[in-house]
Amino acid sequence: LPISLFPALLGVVRTGYCYGAMVLSLAFLLRAVRAARLRSLQSCRQLFLASVVYLPVLLSLLALPRTPI
């Protein structure tokens, strides 16, 4: 269970955050596994790009208000 789902377990974020965090974490995990298996420069660069995108998108989801719009 990724630590990024901890706020969802506490109930302090919207359901959309939970789904978004799961999708982002799965995508990041797949990139990491691919980079570990291939050990190529291109796969490592893609993993780096995924890491640069992952955190800002995750924090943006976390910043969404809990109250329904």
N, CA, C and O atoms as a CHARMM CRD file, in Angstrom:
* protein
*
  276
    1    1 LEU  N      0.85400  -1.17100   0.00000 PROA 1      0.00000
    2    1 LEU  CA     0.00000   0.00000   0.00000 PROA 1      0.00000
    3    1 LEU  C      0.90300   1.23900   0.00000 PROA 1      0.00000
    4    1 LEU  O      1.67800   1.43400   0.93700 PROA 1      0.00000
    5    2 PRO  N      0.81400   2.07300  -1.03500 PROA 2      0.00000
    6    2 PRO  CA     1.67100   3.26200  -1.07600 PROA 2      0.00000
    7    2 PRO  C      1.28100   4.26500   0.00400 PROA 2      0.00000
    8    2 PRO  O      0.11000   4.38600   0.36400 PROA 2      0.00000
    9    3 ILE  N      2.26300   4.96700   0.50300 PROA 3      0.00000
   10    3 ILE  CA     2.02800   5.96300   1.54900 PROA 3      0.00000
   11    3 ILE  C      1.16000   7.10800   1.03300 PROA 3      0.00000
   12    3 ILE  O      0.54800   7.82500   1.82400 PROA 3      0.00000
   13    4 SER  N      1.10400   7.28400  -0.27800 PROA 4      0.00000
   14    4 SER  CA     0.28200   8.35200  -0.84200 PROA 4      0.00000
   15    4 SER  C     -1.20600   8.11300  -0.61200 PROA 4      0.00000
   16    4 SER  O     -2.00100   9.04000  -0.76000 PROA 4      0.00000
   17    5 LEU  N     -1.60100   6.89600  -0.25500 PROA 5      0.00000
   18    5 LEU  CA    -3.00800   6.60600   0.03600 PROA 5      0.00000
   19    5 LEU  C     -3.36000   6.82600   1.50400 PROA 5      0.00000
   20    5 LEU  O     -4.52400   6.70000   1.88400 PROA 5      0.00000
   21    6 PHE  N     -2.38500   7.14800   2.32000 PROA 6      0.00000
   22    6 PHE  CA    -2.63000   7.34700   3.74800 PROA 6      0.00000
   23    6 PHE  C     -3.65900   8.44500   4.03800 PROA 6      0.00000
   24    6 PHE  O     -4.51500   8.24300   4.89900 PROA 6      0.00000
   25    7 PRO  N     -3.61600   9.60500   3.35300 PROA 7      0.00000
   26    7 PRO  CA    -4.65100  10.61500   3.60300 PROA 7      0.00000
   27    7 PRO  C     -6.05900  10.10800   3.28800 PROA 7      0.00000
   28    7 PRO  O     -7.02300  10.51200   3.94000 PROA 7      0.00000
   29    8 ALA  N     -6.18200   9.23600   2.30800 PROA 8      0.00000
   30    8 ALA  CA    -7.49200   8.66900   1.97700 PROA 8      0.00000
   31    8 ALA  C     -7.97000   7.74000   3.09500 PROA 8      0.00000
   32    8 ALA  O     -9.16100   7.70200   3.40400 PROA 8      0.00000
   33    9 LEU  N     -7.05600   7.00000   3.69300 PROA 9      0.00000
   34    9 LEU  CA    -7.42900   6.12000   4.79900 PROA 9      0.00000
   35    9 LEU  C     -7.87300   6.91700   6.01700 PROA 9      0.00000
   36    9 LEU  O     -8.72400   6.46700   6.78500 PROA 9      0.00000
   37   10 LEU  N     -7.29300   8.10600   6.19200 PROA 10     0.00000
   38   10 LEU  CA    -7.69700   8.97000   7.30600 PROA 10     0.00000
   39   10 LEU  C     -8.99900   9.70200   7.02500 PROA 10     0.00000
   40   10 LEU  O     -9.63300  10.23100   7.93900 PROA 10     0.00000
   41   11 GLY  N     -9.39700   9.73100   5.75300 PROA 11     0.00000
   42   11 GLY  CA   -10.64600  10.39100   5.38400 PROA 11     0.00000
   43   11 GLY  C    -10.53400  11.89700   5.26100 PROA 11     0.00000
   44   11 GLY  O    -11.53900  12.59600   5.39400 PROA 11     0.00000
   45   12 VAL  N     -9.35100  12.41400   5.01400 PROA 12     0.00000
   46   12 VAL  CA    -9.16700  13.87000   4.92800 PROA 12     0.00000
   47   12 VAL  C     -9.14300  14.38000   3.49800 PROA 12     0.00000
   48   12 VAL  O     -8.98400  15.58000   3.27300 PROA 12     0.00000
   49   13 VAL  N     -9.30000  13.48800   2.52800 PROA 13     0.00000
   50   13 VAL  CA    -9.28700  13.89300   1.11700 PROA 13     0.00000
   51   13 VAL  C    -10.50400  13.30300   0.41200 PROA 13     0.00000
   52   13 VAL  O    -11.18100  12.41300   0.92600 PROA 13     0.00000
   53   14 ARG  N    -10.75400  13.83200  -0.78200 PROA 14     0.00000
   54   14 ARG  CA   -11.87900  13.34400  -1.57500 PROA 14     0.00000
   55   14 ARG  C    -11.57300  11.96900  -2.15700 PROA 14     0.00000
   56   14 ARG  O    -10.42600  11.52400  -2.18900 PROA 14     0.00000
   57   15 THR  N    -12.62900  11.31700  -2.61200 PROA 15     0.00000
   58   15 THR  CA   -12.47900  10.00400  -3.22500 PROA 15     0.00000
   59   15 THR  C    -11.65100  10.08800  -4.50500 PROA 15     0.00000
   60   15 THR  O    -10.90700   9.16200  -4.82900 PROA 15     0.00000
   61   16 GLY  N    -11.78200  11.19800  -5.23000 PROA 16     0.00000
   62   16 GLY  CA   -11.01100  11.38400  -6.46000 PROA 16     0.00000
   63   16 GLY  C     -9.51600  11.33400  -6.21500 PROA 16     0.00000
   64   16 GLY  O     -8.76000  10.84600  -7.05500 PROA 16     0.00000
   65   17 TYR  N     -9.08700  11.83800  -5.06400 PROA 17     0.00000
   66   17 TYR  CA    -7.66400  11.77300  -4.72500 PROA 17     0.00000
   67   17 TYR  C     -7.22700  10.31700  -4.60100 PROA 17     0.00000
   68   17 TYR  O     -6.15500   9.94000  -5.07300 PROA 17     0.00000
   69   18 CYS  N     -8.05000   9.51800  -3.97400 PROA 18     0.00000
   70   18 CYS  CA    -7.70700   8.11100  -3.77400 PROA 18     0.00000
   71   18 CYS  C     -7.51000   7.41100  -5.11300 PROA 18     0.00000
   72   18 CYS  O     -6.52000   6.70700  -5.30900 PROA 18     0.00000
   73   19 TYR  N     -8.44100   7.60100  -6.02500 PROA 19     0.00000
   74   19 TYR  CA    -8.31700   6.98000  -7.34100 PROA 19     0.00000
   75   19 TYR  C     -7.12300   7.54600  -8.10800 PROA 19     0.00000
   76   19 TYR  O     -6.37700   6.80000  -8.74200 PROA 19     0.00000
   77   20 GLY  N     -6.94800   8.84800  -8.04900 PROA 20     0.00000
   78   20 GLY  CA    -5.81300   9.47800  -8.73100 PROA 20     0.00000
   79   20 GLY  C     -4.48300   9.00000  -8.18200 PROA 20     0.00000
   80   20 GLY  O     -3.55100   8.74000  -8.94400 PROA 20     0.00000
   81   21 ALA  N     -4.38800   8.88200  -6.86400 PROA 21     0.00000
   82   21 ALA  CA    -3.14800   8.41500  -6.24300 PROA 21     0.00000
   83   21 ALA  C     -2.84700   6.97500  -6.63700 PROA 21     0.00000
   84   21 ALA  O     -1.69100   6.61600  -6.85900 PROA 21     0.00000
   85   22 MET  N     -3.88700   6.15100  -6.72200 PROA 22     0.00000
   86   22 MET  CA    -3.66900   4.76200  -7.13000 PROA 22     0.00000
   87   22 MET  C     -3.18200   4.68100  -8.57200 PROA 22     0.00000
   88   22 MET  O     -2.25900   3.92500  -8.87500 PROA 22     0.00000
   89   23 VAL  N     -3.79600   5.45200  -9.45800 PROA 23     0.00000
   90   23 VAL  CA    -3.40100   5.43500 -10.86200 PROA 23     0.00000
   91   23 VAL  C     -1.97300   5.96200 -11.01700 PROA 23     0.00000
   92   23 VAL  O     -1.16000   5.36600 -11.72300 PROA 23     0.00000
   93   24 LEU  N     -1.67400   7.07800 -10.35600 PROA 24     0.00000
   94   24 LEU  CA    -0.32900   7.64900 -10.43800 PROA 24     0.00000
   95   24 LEU  C      0.71900   6.69600  -9.87000 PROA 24     0.00000
   96   24 LEU  O      1.78600   6.52000 -10.45800 PROA 24     0.00000
   97   25 SER  N      0.41700   6.09000  -8.74500 PROA 25     0.00000
   98   25 SER  CA     1.37200   5.16500  -8.12000 PROA 25     0.00000
   99   25 SER  C      1.59600   3.94100  -8.98900 PROA 25     0.00000
  100   25 SER  O      2.72300   3.46000  -9.10800 PROA 25     0.00000
  101   26 LEU  N      0.53400   3.43500  -9.59600 PROA 26     0.00000
  102   26 LEU  CA     0.67200   2.27100 -10.47100 PROA 26     0.00000
  103   26 LEU  C      1.50900   2.62300 -11.70000 PROA 26     0.00000
  104   26 LEU  O      2.38000   1.85200 -12.10300 PROA 26     0.00000
  105   27 ALA  N      1.24400   3.78100 -12.29100 PROA 27     0.00000
  106   27 ALA  CA     2.01500   4.21100 -13.46100 PROA 27     0.00000
  107   27 ALA  C      3.49000   4.38900 -13.10000 PROA 27     0.00000
  108   27 ALA  O      4.37200   3.99900 -13.86500 PROA 27     0.00000
  109   28 PHE  N      3.75400   4.97600 -11.94000 PROA 28     0.00000
  110   28 PHE  CA     5.13600   5.17300 -11.50700 PROA 28     0.00000
  111   28 PHE  C      5.81600   3.83000 -11.23800 PROA 28     0.00000
  112   28 PHE  O      6.97800   3.63300 -11.59300 PROA 28     0.00000
  113   29 LEU  N      5.09100   2.91800 -10.61600 PROA 29     0.00000
  114   29 LEU  CA     5.64400   1.59000 -10.35100 PROA 29     0.00000
  115   29 LEU  C      5.97200   0.86000 -11.64700 PROA 29     0.00000
  116   29 LEU  O      7.01500   0.21400 -11.74800 PROA 29     0.00000
  117   30 LEU  N      5.09500   0.95600 -12.63200 PROA 30     0.00000
  118   30 LEU  CA     5.35900   0.29800 -13.91200 PROA 30     0.00000
  119   30 LEU  C      6.59400   0.87900 -14.59700 PROA 30     0.00000
  120   30 LEU  O      7.38400   0.13900 -15.18300 PROA 30     0.00000
  121   31 ARG  N      6.76400   2.19700 -14.52600 PROA 31     0.00000
  122   31 ARG  CA     7.96200   2.82400 -15.09400 PROA 31     0.00000
  123   31 ARG  C      9.21700   2.36200 -14.34900 PROA 31     0.00000
  124   31 ARG  O     10.25500   2.12200 -14.96700 PROA 31     0.00000
  125   32 ALA  N      9.12300   2.24100 -13.03400 PROA 32     0.00000
  126   32 ALA  CA    10.27600   1.82000 -12.23500 PROA 32     0.00000
  127   32 ALA  C     10.66200   0.37200 -12.54800 PROA 32     0.00000
  128   32 ALA  O     11.84400   0.05200 -12.67100 PROA 32     0.00000
  129   33 VAL  N      9.67000  -0.48700 -12.67500 PROA 33     0.00000
  130   33 VAL  CA     9.94900  -1.88700 -13.00100 PROA 33     0.00000
  131   33 VAL  C     10.55200  -1.98600 -14.39900 PROA 33     0.00000
  132   33 VAL  O     11.48400  -2.75600 -14.62700 PROA 33     0.00000
  133   34 ARG  N     10.01800  -1.20900 -15.32500 PROA 34     0.00000
  134   34 ARG  CA    10.54300  -1.21900 -16.69700 PROA 34     0.00000
  135   34 ARG  C     12.00000  -0.74500 -16.72100 PROA 34     0.00000
  136   34 ARG  O     12.83900  -1.33600 -17.40200 PROA 34     0.00000
  137   35 ALA  N     12.29100   0.31200 -15.98400 PROA 35     0.00000
  138   35 ALA  CA    13.65800   0.82500 -15.93900 PROA 35     0.00000
  139   35 ALA  C     14.60500  -0.18500 -15.29200 PROA 35     0.00000
  140   35 ALA  O     15.75400  -0.32400 -15.71300 PROA 35     0.00000
  141   36 ALA  N     14.12500  -0.87900 -14.28100 PROA 36     0.00000
  142   36 ALA  CA    14.96600  -1.87100 -13.61400 PROA 36     0.00000
  143   36 ALA  C     15.23700  -3.07800 -14.51200 PROA 36     0.00000
  144   36 ALA  O     16.32100  -3.65900 -14.47100 PROA 36     0.00000
  145   37 ARG  N     14.25000  -3.44700 -15.31700 PROA 37     0.00000
  146   37 ARG  CA    14.42700  -4.60900 -16.18700 PROA 37     0.00000
  147   37 ARG  C     15.27300  -4.29300 -17.41400 PROA 37     0.00000
  148   37 ARG  O     16.14700  -5.07400 -17.78900 PROA 37     0.00000
  149   38 LEU  N     15.01300  -3.14600 -18.03800 PROA 38     0.00000
  150   38 LEU  CA    15.70900  -2.82000 -19.28700 PROA 38     0.00000
  151   38 LEU  C     17.08900  -2.21900 -19.05900 PROA 38     0.00000
  152   38 LEU  O     18.01500  -2.47200 -19.82800 PROA 38     0.00000
  153   39 ARG  N     17.22400  -1.43400 -18.01700 PROA 39     0.00000
  154   39 ARG  CA    18.48800  -0.75500 -17.68900 PROA 39     0.00000
  155   39 ARG  C     19.05800   0.01200 -18.87800 PROA 39     0.00000
  156   39 ARG  O     20.26600   0.01700 -19.11700 PROA 39     0.00000
  157   40 SER  N     18.16400   0.65600 -19.61300 PROA 40     0.00000
  158   40 SER  CA    18.60800   1.46100 -20.74200 PROA 40     0.00000
  159   40 SER  C     18.51600   2.93800 -20.37400 PROA 40     0.00000
  160   40 SER  O     17.79700   3.31800 -19.45000 PROA 40     0.00000
  161   41 LEU  N     19.24000   3.74600 -21.09600 PROA 41     0.00000
  162   41 LEU  CA    19.22100   5.18200 -20.84300 PROA 41     0.00000
  163   41 LEU  C     17.83000   5.75800 -21.07100 PROA 41     0.00000
  164   41 LEU  O     17.37700   6.61300 -20.30900 PROA 41     0.00000
  165   42 GLN  N     17.14800   5.29100 -22.12000 PROA 42     0.00000
  166   42 GLN  CA    15.81400   5.79500 -22.42200 PROA 42     0.00000
  167   42 GLN  C     14.82000   5.44800 -21.31500 PROA 42     0.00000
  168   42 GLN  O     14.02800   6.30600 -20.92400 PROA 42     0.00000
  169   43 SER  N     14.83600   4.23600 -20.80700 PROA 43     0.00000
  170   43 SER  CA    13.88900   3.86100 -19.75400 PROA 43     0.00000
  171   43 SER  C     14.20100   4.60700 -18.45400 PROA 43     0.00000
  172   43 SER  O     13.28700   4.93500 -17.69800 PROA 43     0.00000
  173   44 CYS  N     15.46600   4.87300 -18.19000 PROA 44     0.00000
  174   44 CYS  CA    15.82900   5.64300 -16.99700 PROA 44     0.00000
  175   44 CYS  C     15.38800   7.09900 -17.12700 PROA 44     0.00000
  176   44 CYS  O     14.95600   7.70700 -16.14800 PROA 44     0.00000
  177   45 ARG  N     15.49300   7.64800 -18.30900 PROA 45     0.00000
  178   45 ARG  CA    15.00900   9.01300 -18.53100 PROA 45     0.00000
  179   45 ARG  C     13.49400   9.09100 -18.38200 PROA 45     0.00000
  180   45 ARG  O     12.96700  10.05800 -17.83100 PROA 45     0.00000
  181   46 GLN  N     12.80100   8.07700 -18.87100 PROA 46     0.00000
  182   46 GLN  CA    11.34300   8.05000 -18.72000 PROA 46     0.00000
  183   46 GLN  C     10.95600   7.93800 -17.25100 PROA 46     0.00000
  184   46 GLN  O      9.97400   8.54400 -16.82300 PROA 46     0.00000
  185   47 LEU  N     11.70800   7.17700 -16.48400 PROA 47     0.00000
  186   47 LEU  CA    11.45200   7.07600 -15.04700 PROA 47     0.00000
  187   47 LEU  C     11.70200   8.42000 -14.36500 PROA 47     0.00000
  188   47 LEU  O     10.94300   8.82600 -13.48600 PROA 47     0.00000
  189   48 PHE  N     12.76100   9.10000 -14.77200 PROA 48     0.00000
  190   48 PHE  CA    13.04700  10.41800 -14.21100 PROA 48     0.00000
  191   48 PHE  C     11.91000  11.39200 -14.52500 PROA 48     0.00000
  192   48 PHE  O     11.46500  12.12800 -13.64500 PROA 48     0.00000
  193   49 LEU  N     11.44400  11.40000 -15.76500 PROA 49     0.00000
  194   49 LEU  CA    10.33000  12.26400 -16.15100 PROA 49     0.00000
  195   49 LEU  C      9.07100  11.91400 -15.36200 PROA 49     0.00000
  196   49 LEU  O      8.33600  12.80200 -14.93100 PROA 49     0.00000
  197   50 ALA  N      8.82700  10.62300 -15.17600 PROA 50     0.00000
  198   50 ALA  CA     7.66900  10.19500 -14.38600 PROA 50     0.00000
  199   50 ALA  C      7.77600  10.70000 -12.94700 PROA 50     0.00000
  200   50 ALA  O      6.77300  11.08700 -12.34900 PROA 50     0.00000
  201   51 SER  N      8.97900  10.69600 -12.39700 PROA 51     0.00000
  202   51 SER  CA     9.15400  11.17500 -11.02600 PROA 51     0.00000
  203   51 SER  C      8.96000  12.68700 -10.93300 PROA 51     0.00000
  204   51 SER  O      8.47300  13.19600  -9.92300 PROA 51     0.00000
  205   52 VAL  N      9.34000  13.39500 -11.98600 PROA 52     0.00000
  206   52 VAL  CA     9.15400  14.85100 -12.00300 PROA 52     0.00000
  207   52 VAL  C      7.67000  15.20000 -12.11200 PROA 52     0.00000
  208   52 VAL  O      7.22600  16.19500 -11.53900 PROA 52     0.00000
  209   53 VAL  N      6.91100  14.40200 -12.83400 PROA 53     0.00000
  210   53 VAL  CA     5.47500  14.66100 -13.02500 PROA 53     0.00000
  211   53 VAL  C      4.66700  14.15600 -11.82800 PROA 53     0.00000
  212   53 VAL  O      3.68300  14.78500 -11.43900 PROA 53     0.00000
  213   54 TYR  N      5.06900  13.03700 -11.24700 PROA 54     0.00000
  214   54 TYR  CA     4.29700  12.35700 -10.20100 PROA 54     0.00000
  215   54 TYR  C      3.96900  13.25400  -9.00800 PROA 54     0.00000
  216   54 TYR  O      2.80100  13.41000  -8.65100 PROA 54     0.00000
  217   55 LEU  N      4.96300  13.82500  -8.41200 PROA 55     0.00000
  218   55 LEU  CA     4.74100  14.56700  -7.17500 PROA 55     0.00000
  219   55 LEU  C      3.88600  15.82000  -7.35200 PROA 55     0.00000
  220   55 LEU  O      2.96800  16.02100  -6.55600 PROA 55     0.00000
  221   56 PRO  N      4.13100  16.67000  -8.34500 PROA 56     0.00000
  222   56 PRO  CA     3.25200  17.84000  -8.50300 PROA 56     0.00000
  223   56 PRO  C      1.79400  17.47000  -8.78700 PROA 56     0.00000
  224   56 PRO  O      0.87700  18.12100  -8.28700 PROA 56     0.00000
  225   57 VAL  N      1.58500  16.43000  -9.58500 PROA 57     0.00000
  226   57 VAL  CA     0.20100  16.01000  -9.86900 PROA 57     0.00000
  227   57 VAL  C     -0.44600  15.45500  -8.61100 PROA 57     0.00000
  228   57 VAL  O     -1.60900  15.74700  -8.33400 PROA 57     0.00000
  229   58 LEU  N      0.28700  14.66200  -7.85200 PROA 58     0.00000
  230   58 LEU  CA    -0.24600  14.10900  -6.60600 PROA 58     0.00000
  231   58 LEU  C     -0.57700  15.21900  -5.60500 PROA 58     0.00000
  232   58 LEU  O     -1.62500  15.17600  -4.96100 PROA 58     0.00000
  233   59 LEU  N      0.29600  16.19800  -5.47200 PROA 59     0.00000
  234   59 LEU  CA     0.03800  17.30300  -4.55400 PROA 59     0.00000
  235   59 LEU  C     -1.11700  18.17500  -5.03900 PROA 59     0.00000
  236   59 LEU  O     -1.84300  18.74400  -4.22300 PROA 59     0.00000
  237   60 SER  N     -1.29500  18.28700  -6.34800 PROA 60     0.00000
  238   60 SER  CA    -2.44600  19.02200  -6.88400 PROA 60     0.00000
  239   60 SER  C     -3.74300  18.31200  -6.53300 PROA 60     0.00000
  240   60 SER  O     -4.73600  18.95300  -6.19200 PROA 60     0.00000
  241   61 LEU  N     -3.73200  16.99900  -6.61500 PROA 61     0.00000
  242   61 LEU  CA    -4.92400  16.24100  -6.21700 PROA 61     0.00000
  243   61 LEU  C     -5.19100  16.40100  -4.72300 PROA 61     0.00000
  244   61 LEU  O     -6.34300  16.47800  -4.29600 PROA 61     0.00000
  245   62 LEU  N     -4.14500  16.44900  -3.95200 PROA 62     0.00000
  246   62 LEU  CA    -4.28400  16.60600  -2.50800 PROA 62     0.00000
  247   62 LEU  C     -4.84200  17.97800  -2.14400 PROA 62     0.00000
  248   62 LEU  O     -5.50600  18.12900  -1.11900 PROA 62     0.00000
  249   63 ALA  N     -4.57200  18.97700  -2.98200 PROA 63     0.00000
  250   63 ALA  CA    -5.02200  20.33700  -2.70500 PROA 63     0.00000
  251   63 ALA  C     -6.49300  20.56100  -3.04200 PROA 63     0.00000
  252   63 ALA  O     -7.06200  21.58900  -2.67500 PROA 63     0.00000
  253   64 LEU  N     -7.11200  19.60800  -3.73700 PROA 64     0.00000
  254   64 LEU  CA    -8.53600  19.75300  -4.04100 PROA 64     0.00000
  255   64 LEU  C     -9.33600  19.81600  -2.74600 PROA 64     0.00000
  256   64 LEU  O     -9.03600  19.07900  -1.80700 PROA 64     0.00000
  257   65 PRO  N    -10.32700  20.66500  -2.67600 PROA 65     0.00000
  258   65 PRO  CA   -11.11600  20.76200  -1.44100 PROA 65     0.00000
  259   65 PRO  C    -11.91000  19.47900  -1.19400 PROA 65     0.00000
  260   65 PRO  O    -12.31300  18.79600  -2.13600 PROA 65     0.00000
  261   66 ARG  N    -12.12500  19.17000   0.05100 PROA 66     0.00000
  262   66 ARG  CA   -12.84900  17.95600   0.42000 PROA 66     0.00000
  263   66 ARG  C    -14.34100  18.10200   0.20000 PROA 66     0.00000
  264   66 ARG  O    -15.02200  17.11200  -0.06900 PROA 66     0.00000
  265   67 THR  N    -14.85700  19.29800   0.30800 PROA 67     0.00000
  266   67 THR  CA   -16.29700  19.51000   0.14100 PROA 67     0.00000
  267   67 THR  C    -16.67300  19.33700  -1.32900 PROA 67     0.00000
  268   67 THR  O    -15.91700  19.74900  -2.20800 PROA 67     0.00000
  269   68 PRO  N    -17.82500  18.73600  -1.60800 PROA 68     0.00000
  270   68 PRO  CA   -18.23500  18.54900  -2.99900 PROA 68     0.00000
  271   68 PRO  C    -18.49700  19.89400  -3.67300 PROA 68     0.00000
  272   68 PRO  O    -18.95900  20.84700  -3.04500 PROA 68     0.00000
  273   69 ILE  N    -18.19500  19.94300  -4.94900 PROA 69     0.00000
  274   69 ILE  CA   -18.36500  21.18800  -5.70200 PROA 69     0.00000
  275   69 ILE  C    -19.76300  21.26200  -6.25400 PROA 69     0.00000
  276   69 ILE  O    -20.11200  22.23600  -6.92200 PROA 69     0.00000
